[in-house]
């Protein structure tokens, strides 16, 4: 190796040690004949003191350099407690430029990317990945896959790679197609998942298979959808639901414990899809706050209000929402319409318990007297309603619940 130490590994225990470091010039500061540079490599950064003004003056951001020097404590009062190497510095004895860098399209050693377009970042991806955030993400991903493999190996699973070039199979999205050179008019399809292959492996007697699989789906871009993605793919023979859940719990526990040091309490609470949709309006509910959806279909079964004469009527409470300005309540309607709904019915529960809003005047005396208690609303709260088909109404109320939680 060209270097003897990693920049981020140096500390006060190594004072007096002669080191050879290799990395990139992150920052340079000139102080009247003495220059300081932050030398960065994949492990972190360390401050280097250069007494030769001529050498220091030639250096530019992101030049790749090889430095030989001695580790010393920083002068009292100059320590930087924000970084691991903040107690020490390296006094440069020799410096070799391994590679110069042209003018940068954007600052690499800055956390601010607000003024940098994504197109520019992707064009210069090799520079973007030098930045702390993207580089940290790649290292985190590597730790996650390592933790997954450790669990699967300890549970006697076989990691088996399945083909990328295969025939089209019925899945939930469109295929990406690859032309066959030797058979014009014929096409390979990139796999949307290894489903058929892993089932064949079970027939073949492999019994416990897993793969950190690359999958391809020709879908429109959404926040939770991308054309290509990676998933942990598992198949088990002679297993029931409890076996699958047990493996999933082991994987989740290990990933969180090994990667970020957090121990998930086991067993992880379980809920059915039906309960998730009924209580939270989502198959991936946010349980950091309660505020469940309340089914009031039976409550309004004899209502004269035509909007609530529907297959399903549900409600969710917005704590302290009764003081919401009219313009925000109107904005809620636009918000709901943008999600395909006709609107969002609501009742405001005043400080004295009186009901107001467009729905309140359409309720019977009995309905008005009991609705707040039915949904668990207190004085000063707002109640939002959705009525119609079960699936669409629960989905809308689930989105309302999340929006309330964020606000």
PDB file of N, CA and C in Angstrom, residues 335-405:
ATOM      1  N   UNK A 335     -56.536  19.388  -1.575  1.00  0.00           N
ATOM      2  CA  UNK A 335     -55.610  18.284  -1.286  1.00  0.00           C
ATOM      3  C   UNK A 335     -56.275  16.944  -1.549  1.00  0.00           C
ATOM      4  N   UNK A 336     -57.542  16.796  -1.083  1.00  0.00           N
ATOM      5  CA  UNK A 336     -58.270  15.545  -1.286  1.00  0.00           C
ATOM      6  C   UNK A 336     -58.592  15.319  -2.759  1.00  0.00           C
ATOM      7  N   UNK A 337     -58.985  16.387  -3.457  1.00  0.00           N
ATOM      8  CA  UNK A 337     -59.323  16.255  -4.875  1.00  0.00           C
ATOM      9  C   UNK A 337     -58.105  15.849  -5.703  1.00  0.00           C
ATOM     10  N   UNK A 338     -56.935  16.318  -5.295  1.00  0.00           N
ATOM     11  CA  UNK A 338     -55.710  15.938  -6.002  1.00  0.00           C
ATOM     12  C   UNK A 338     -55.429  14.446  -5.873  1.00  0.00           C
ATOM     13  N   UNK A 339     -56.058  13.816  -4.878  1.00  0.00           N
ATOM     14  CA  UNK A 339     -55.899  12.366  -4.678  1.00  0.00           C
ATOM     15  C   UNK A 339     -57.074  11.575  -5.228  1.00  0.00           C
ATOM     16  N   UNK A 340     -57.891  12.230  -6.041  1.00  0.00           N
ATOM     17  CA  UNK A 340     -58.977  11.535  -6.710  1.00  0.00           C
ATOM     18  C   UNK A 340     -60.293  11.521  -5.977  1.00  0.00           C
ATOM     19  N   UNK A 341     -60.370  12.161  -4.795  1.00  0.00           N
ATOM     20  CA  UNK A 341     -61.620  12.207  -4.035  1.00  0.00           C
ATOM     21  C   UNK A 341     -62.457  13.406  -4.473  1.00  0.00           C
ATOM     22  N   UNK A 342     -63.742  13.361  -4.147  1.00  0.00           N
ATOM     23  CA  UNK A 342     -64.618  14.489  -4.480  1.00  0.00           C
ATOM     24  C   UNK A 342     -64.425  15.652  -3.511  1.00  0.00           C
ATOM     25  N   UNK A 343     -63.888  15.356  -2.357  1.00  0.00           N
ATOM     26  CA  UNK A 343     -63.664  16.368  -1.334  1.00  0.00           C
ATOM     27  C   UNK A 343     -63.412  15.691  -0.005  1.00  0.00           C
ATOM     28  N   UNK A 344     -63.436  16.468   1.059  1.00  0.00           N
ATOM     29  CA  UNK A 344     -63.180  15.951   2.393  1.00  0.00           C
ATOM     30  C   UNK A 344     -64.172  16.603   3.358  1.00  0.00           C
ATOM     31  N   UNK A 345     -65.157  15.820   3.807  1.00  0.00           N
ATOM     32  CA  UNK A 345     -66.152  16.351   4.730  1.00  0.00           C
ATOM     33  C   UNK A 345     -65.532  16.531   6.110  1.00  0.00           C
ATOM     34  N   UNK A 346     -66.013  17.534   6.850  1.00  0.00           N
ATOM     35  CA  UNK A 346     -65.439  17.763   8.176  1.00  0.00           C
ATOM     36  C   UNK A 346     -66.470  18.385   9.112  1.00  0.00           C
ATOM     37  N   UNK A 347     -66.228  18.175  10.395  1.00  0.00           N
ATOM     38  CA  UNK A 347     -66.989  18.805  11.475  1.00  0.00           C
ATOM     39  C   UNK A 347     -65.989  19.428  12.428  1.00  0.00           C
ATOM     40  N   UNK A 348     -66.265  20.637  12.877  1.00  0.00           N
ATOM     41  CA  UNK A 348     -65.434  21.312  13.871  1.00  0.00           C
ATOM     42  C   UNK A 348     -66.144  21.252  15.218  1.00  0.00           C
ATOM     43  N   UNK A 349     -65.440  20.780  16.239  1.00  0.00           N
ATOM     44  CA  UNK A 349     -66.003  20.692  17.588  1.00  0.00           C
ATOM     45  C   UNK A 349     -65.511  21.897  18.372  1.00  0.00           C
ATOM     46  N   UNK A 350     -66.412  22.821  18.677  1.00  0.00           N
ATOM     47  CA  UNK A 350     -66.030  24.059  19.344  1.00  0.00           C
ATOM     48  C   UNK A 350     -65.559  23.845  20.767  1.00  0.00           C
ATOM     49  N   UNK A 351     -65.029  24.903  21.346  1.00  0.00           N
ATOM     50  CA  UNK A 351     -64.531  24.823  22.722  1.00  0.00           C
ATOM     51  C   UNK A 351     -65.637  24.482  23.709  1.00  0.00           C
ATOM     52  N   UNK A 352     -66.872  24.836  23.366  1.00  0.00           N
ATOM     53  CA  UNK A 352     -67.995  24.518  24.228  1.00  0.00           C
ATOM     54  C   UNK A 352     -68.719  23.244  23.812  1.00  0.00           C
ATOM     55  N   UNK A 353     -68.167  22.539  22.835  1.00  0.00           N
ATOM     56  CA  UNK A 353     -68.751  21.287  22.385  1.00  0.00           C
ATOM     57  C   UNK A 353     -69.739  21.403  21.249  1.00  0.00           C
ATOM     58  N   UNK A 354     -70.062  22.605  20.825  1.00  0.00           N
ATOM     59  CA  UNK A 354     -70.992  22.776  19.705  1.00  0.00           C
ATOM     60  C   UNK A 354     -70.309  22.397  18.394  1.00  0.00           C
ATOM     61  N   UNK A 355     -71.097  21.848  17.475  1.00  0.00           N
ATOM     62  CA  UNK A 355     -70.576  21.413  16.188  1.00  0.00           C
ATOM     63  C   UNK A 355     -70.820  22.466  15.123  1.00  0.00           C
ATOM     64  N   UNK A 356     -69.858  22.624  14.222  1.00  0.00           N
ATOM     65  CA  UNK A 356     -70.008  23.555  13.099  1.00  0.00           C
ATOM     66  C   UNK A 356     -69.347  22.946  11.876  1.00  0.00           C
ATOM     67  N   UNK A 357     -69.538  23.616  10.741  1.00  0.00           N
ATOM     68  CA  UNK A 357     -68.998  23.098   9.492  1.00  0.00           C
ATOM     69  C   UNK A 357     -70.106  22.611   8.583  1.00  0.00           C
ATOM     70  N   UNK A 358     -69.782  22.363   7.332  1.00  0.00           N
ATOM     71  CA  UNK A 358     -70.815  22.019   6.347  1.00  0.00           C
ATOM     72  C   UNK A 358     -71.550  20.716   6.636  1.00  0.00           C
ATOM     73  N   UNK A 359     -70.916  19.777   7.349  1.00  0.00           N
ATOM     74  CA  UNK A 359     -71.569  18.504   7.635  1.00  0.00           C
ATOM     75  C   UNK A 359     -72.517  18.627   8.820  1.00  0.00           C
ATOM     76  N   UNK A 360     -72.165  19.436   9.797  1.00  0.00           N
ATOM     77  CA  UNK A 360     -72.918  19.503  11.055  1.00  0.00           C
ATOM     78  C   UNK A 360     -74.384  19.830  10.846  1.00  0.00           C
ATOM     79  N   UNK A 361     -74.687  20.737   9.922  1.00  0.00           N
ATOM     80  CA  UNK A 361     -76.082  21.157   9.727  1.00  0.00           C
ATOM     81  C   UNK A 361     -76.931  20.079   9.058  1.00  0.00           C
ATOM     82  N   UNK A 362     -76.292  19.027   8.524  1.00  0.00           N
ATOM     83  CA  UNK A 362     -77.020  17.942   7.862  1.00  0.00           C
ATOM     84  C   UNK A 362     -77.250  16.746   8.776  1.00  0.00           C
ATOM     85  N   UNK A 363     -76.794  16.812   9.990  1.00  0.00           N
ATOM     86  CA  UNK A 363     -76.930  15.695  10.912  1.00  0.00           C
ATOM     87  C   UNK A 363     -78.199  15.820  11.743  1.00  0.00           C
ATOM     88  N   UNK A 364     -78.723  14.686  12.135  1.00  0.00           N
ATOM     89  CA  UNK A 364     -79.874  14.690  13.032  1.00  0.00           C
ATOM     90  C   UNK A 364     -79.424  15.064  14.432  1.00  0.00           C
ATOM     91  N   UNK A 365     -80.375  15.332  15.286  1.00  0.00           N
ATOM     92  CA  UNK A 365     -80.052  15.705  16.666  1.00  0.00           C
ATOM     93  C   UNK A 365     -79.302  14.575  17.371  1.00  0.00           C
ATOM     94  N   UNK A 366     -79.748  13.333  17.110  1.00  0.00           N
ATOM     95  CA  UNK A 366     -79.095  12.183  17.727  1.00  0.00           C
ATOM     96  C   UNK A 366     -77.668  12.029  17.218  1.00  0.00           C
ATOM     97  N   UNK A 367     -77.460  12.205  15.926  1.00  0.00           N
ATOM     98  CA  UNK A 367     -76.121  12.083  15.341  1.00  0.00           C
ATOM     99  C   UNK A 367     -75.201  13.182  15.858  1.00  0.00           C
ATOM    100  N   UNK A 368     -75.732  14.395  15.951  1.00  0.00           N
ATOM    101  CA  UNK A 368     -74.932  15.518  16.447  1.00  0.00           C
ATOM    102  C   UNK A 368     -74.508  15.293  17.894  1.00  0.00           C
ATOM    103  N   UNK A 369     -75.397  14.702  18.674  1.00  0.00           N
ATOM    104  CA  UNK A 369     -75.108  14.502  20.094  1.00  0.00           C
ATOM    105  C   UNK A 369     -74.065  13.406  20.321  1.00  0.00           C
ATOM    106  N   UNK A 370     -73.965  12.446  19.394  1.00  0.00           N
ATOM    107  CA  UNK A 370     -73.106  11.303  19.661  1.00  0.00           C
ATOM    108  C   UNK A 370     -71.851  11.168  18.842  1.00  0.00           C
ATOM    109  N   UNK A 371     -71.695  11.982  17.764  1.00  0.00           N
ATOM    110  CA  UNK A 371     -70.577  11.748  16.853  1.00  0.00           C
ATOM    111  C   UNK A 371     -69.219  12.002  17.490  1.00  0.00           C
ATOM    112  N   UNK A 372     -69.096  13.059  18.314  1.00  0.00           N
ATOM    113  CA  UNK A 372     -67.794  13.374  18.921  1.00  0.00           C
ATOM    114  C   UNK A 372     -67.324  12.236  19.820  1.00  0.00           C
ATOM    115  N   UNK A 373     -68.237  11.717  20.636  1.00  0.00           N
ATOM    116  CA  UNK A 373     -67.876  10.615  21.523  1.00  0.00           C
ATOM    117  C   UNK A 373     -67.553   9.356  20.721  1.00  0.00           C
ATOM    118  N   UNK A 374     -68.283   9.141  19.634  1.00  0.00           N
ATOM    119  CA  UNK A 374     -68.069   7.951  18.817  1.00  0.00           C
ATOM    120  C   UNK A 374     -66.659   7.899  18.238  1.00  0.00           C
ATOM    121  N   UNK A 375     -66.151   9.028  17.774  1.00  0.00           N
ATOM    122  CA  UNK A 375     -64.825   9.043  17.140  1.00  0.00           C
ATOM    123  C   UNK A 375     -63.722   9.444  18.113  1.00  0.00           C
ATOM    124  N   UNK A 376     -64.077   9.779  19.360  1.00  0.00           N
ATOM    125  CA  UNK A 376     -63.071  10.152  20.351  1.00  0.00           C
ATOM    126  C   UNK A 376     -62.568  11.577  20.227  1.00  0.00           C
ATOM    127  N   UNK A 377     -63.412  12.445  19.652  1.00  0.00           N
ATOM    128  CA  UNK A 377     -63.010  13.848  19.497  1.00  0.00           C
ATOM    129  C   UNK A 377     -63.292  14.634  20.778  1.00  0.00           C
ATOM    130  N   UNK A 378     -62.407  15.553  21.095  1.00  0.00           N
ATOM    131  CA  UNK A 378     -62.569  16.420  22.260  1.00  0.00           C
ATOM    132  C   UNK A 378     -62.923  17.827  21.792  1.00  0.00           C
ATOM    133  N   UNK A 379     -63.339  18.644  22.732  1.00  0.00           N
ATOM    134  CA  UNK A 379     -63.620  20.034  22.403  1.00  0.00           C
ATOM    135  C   UNK A 379     -62.375  20.693  21.812  1.00  0.00           C
ATOM    136  N   UNK A 380     -62.548  21.373  20.692  1.00  0.00           N
ATOM    137  CA  UNK A 380     -61.416  22.014  20.017  1.00  0.00           C
ATOM    138  C   UNK A 380     -60.834  21.192  18.888  1.00  0.00           C
ATOM    139  N   UNK A 381     -61.339  19.957  18.715  1.00  0.00           N
ATOM    140  CA  UNK A 381     -60.827  19.084  17.647  1.00  0.00           C
ATOM    141  C   UNK A 381     -61.636  19.264  16.362  1.00  0.00           C
ATOM    142  N   UNK A 382     -61.070  18.749  15.262  1.00  0.00           N
ATOM    143  CA  UNK A 382     -61.786  18.664  13.989  1.00  0.00           C
ATOM    144  C   UNK A 382     -61.913  17.185  13.622  1.00  0.00           C
ATOM    145  N   UNK A 383     -63.002  16.857  12.949  1.00  0.00           N
ATOM    146  CA  UNK A 383     -63.240  15.481  12.503  1.00  0.00           C
ATOM    147  C   UNK A 383     -63.343  15.484  10.992  1.00  0.00           C
ATOM    148  N   UNK A 384     -62.508  14.695  10.330  1.00  0.00           N
ATOM    149  CA  UNK A 384     -62.565  14.567   8.874  1.00  0.00           C
ATOM    150  C   UNK A 384     -63.235  13.238   8.521  1.00  0.00           C
ATOM    151  N   UNK A 385     -64.042  13.262   7.460  1.00  0.00           N
ATOM    152  CA  UNK A 385     -64.792  12.077   7.041  1.00  0.00           C
ATOM    153  C   UNK A 385     -64.482  11.730   5.591  1.00  0.00           C
ATOM    154  N   UNK A 386     -64.606  10.433   5.291  1.00  0.00           N
ATOM    155  CA  UNK A 386     -64.585   9.956   3.906  1.00  0.00           C
ATOM    156  C   UNK A 386     -65.703   8.943   3.763  1.00  0.00           C
ATOM    157  N   UNK A 387     -66.436   9.019   2.659  1.00  0.00           N
ATOM    158  CA  UNK A 387     -67.544   8.104   2.422  1.00  0.00           C
ATOM    159  C   UNK A 387     -67.494   7.602   0.986  1.00  0.00           C
ATOM    160  N   UNK A 388     -67.852   6.337   0.800  1.00  0.00           N
ATOM    161  CA  UNK A 388     -67.821   5.739  -0.535  1.00  0.00           C
ATOM    162  C   UNK A 388     -67.416   4.283  -0.451  1.00  0.00           C
ATOM    163  N   UNK A 389     -66.617   3.826  -1.405  1.00  0.00           N
ATOM    164  CA  UNK A 389     -66.135   2.445  -1.349  1.00  0.00           C
ATOM    165  C   UNK A 389     -65.155   2.286  -0.194  1.00  0.00           C
ATOM    166  N   UNK A 390     -65.060   1.076   0.319  1.00  0.00           N
ATOM    167  CA  UNK A 390     -64.205   0.836   1.485  1.00  0.00           C
ATOM    168  C   UNK A 390     -62.747   1.152   1.171  1.00  0.00           C
ATOM    169  N   UNK A 391     -62.240   0.628   0.062  1.00  0.00           N
ATOM    170  CA  UNK A 391     -60.817   0.769  -0.253  1.00  0.00           C
ATOM    171  C   UNK A 391     -60.423   2.226  -0.461  1.00  0.00           C
ATOM    172  N   UNK A 392     -61.182   2.948  -1.283  1.00  0.00           N
ATOM    173  CA  UNK A 392     -60.813   4.339  -1.586  1.00  0.00           C
ATOM    174  C   UNK A 392     -60.962   5.232  -0.358  1.00  0.00           C
ATOM    175  N   UNK A 393     -62.008   4.992   0.453  1.00  0.00           N
ATOM    176  CA  UNK A 393     -62.229   5.829   1.634  1.00  0.00           C
ATOM    177  C   UNK A 393     -61.155   5.596   2.690  1.00  0.00           C
ATOM    178  N   UNK A 394     -60.817   4.326   2.926  1.00  0.00           N
ATOM    179  CA  UNK A 394     -59.765   4.036   3.904  1.00  0.00           C
ATOM    180  C   UNK A 394     -58.424   4.586   3.447  1.00  0.00           C
ATOM    181  N   UNK A 395     -58.149   4.483   2.151  1.00  0.00           N
ATOM    182  CA  UNK A 395     -56.896   5.016   1.620  1.00  0.00           C
ATOM    183  C   UNK A 395     -56.821   6.533   1.807  1.00  0.00           C
ATOM    184  N   UNK A 396     -57.932   7.224   1.540  1.00  0.00           N
ATOM    185  CA  UNK A 396     -57.950   8.683   1.721  1.00  0.00           C
ATOM    186  C   UNK A 396     -57.765   9.056   3.186  1.00  0.00           C
ATOM    187  N   UNK A 397     -58.467   8.370   4.081  1.00  0.00           N
ATOM    188  CA  UNK A 397     -58.340   8.672   5.508  1.00  0.00           C
ATOM    189  C   UNK A 397     -56.940   8.344   6.022  1.00  0.00           C
ATOM    190  N   UNK A 398     -56.314   7.296   5.449  1.00  0.00           N
ATOM    191  CA  UNK A 398     -54.938   6.997   5.826  1.00  0.00           C
ATOM    192  C   UNK A 398     -54.002   8.135   5.459  1.00  0.00           C
ATOM    193  N   UNK A 399     -54.210   8.721   4.273  1.00  0.00           N
ATOM    194  CA  UNK A 399     -53.397   9.866   3.852  1.00  0.00           C
ATOM    195  C   UNK A 399     -53.676  11.075   4.730  1.00  0.00           C
ATOM    196  N   UNK A 400     -54.954  11.278   5.102  1.00  0.00           N
ATOM    197  CA  UNK A 400     -55.311  12.383   6.003  1.00  0.00           C
ATOM    198  C   UNK A 400     -54.608  12.201   7.343  1.00  0.00           C
ATOM    199  N   UNK A 401     -54.636  10.964   7.855  1.00  0.00           N
ATOM    200  CA  UNK A 401     -53.987  10.674   9.139  1.00  0.00           C
ATOM    201  C   UNK A 401     -52.501  11.020   9.111  1.00  0.00           C
ATOM    202  N   UNK A 402     -51.816  10.636   8.034  1.00  0.00           N
ATOM    203  CA  UNK A 402     -50.388  10.953   7.926  1.00  0.00           C
ATOM    204  C   UNK A 402     -50.160  12.454   7.833  1.00  0.00           C
ATOM    205  N   UNK A 403     -50.999  13.134   7.078  1.00  0.00           N
ATOM    206  CA  UNK A 403     -50.859  14.583   6.936  1.00  0.00           C
ATOM    207  C   UNK A 403     -51.059  15.277   8.282  1.00  0.00           C
ATOM    208  N   UNK A 404     -52.041  14.814   9.060  1.00  0.00           N
ATOM    209  CA  UNK A 404     -52.264  15.358  10.399  1.00  0.00           C
ATOM    210  C   UNK A 404     -51.035  15.124  11.269  1.00  0.00           C
ATOM    211  N   UNK A 405     -50.476  13.907  11.193  1.00  0.00           N
ATOM    212  CA  UNK A 405     -49.290  13.590  11.980  1.00  0.00           C
ATOM    213  C   UNK A 405     -48.105  14.474  11.646  1.00  0.00           C
TER     214      UNK A 405
END
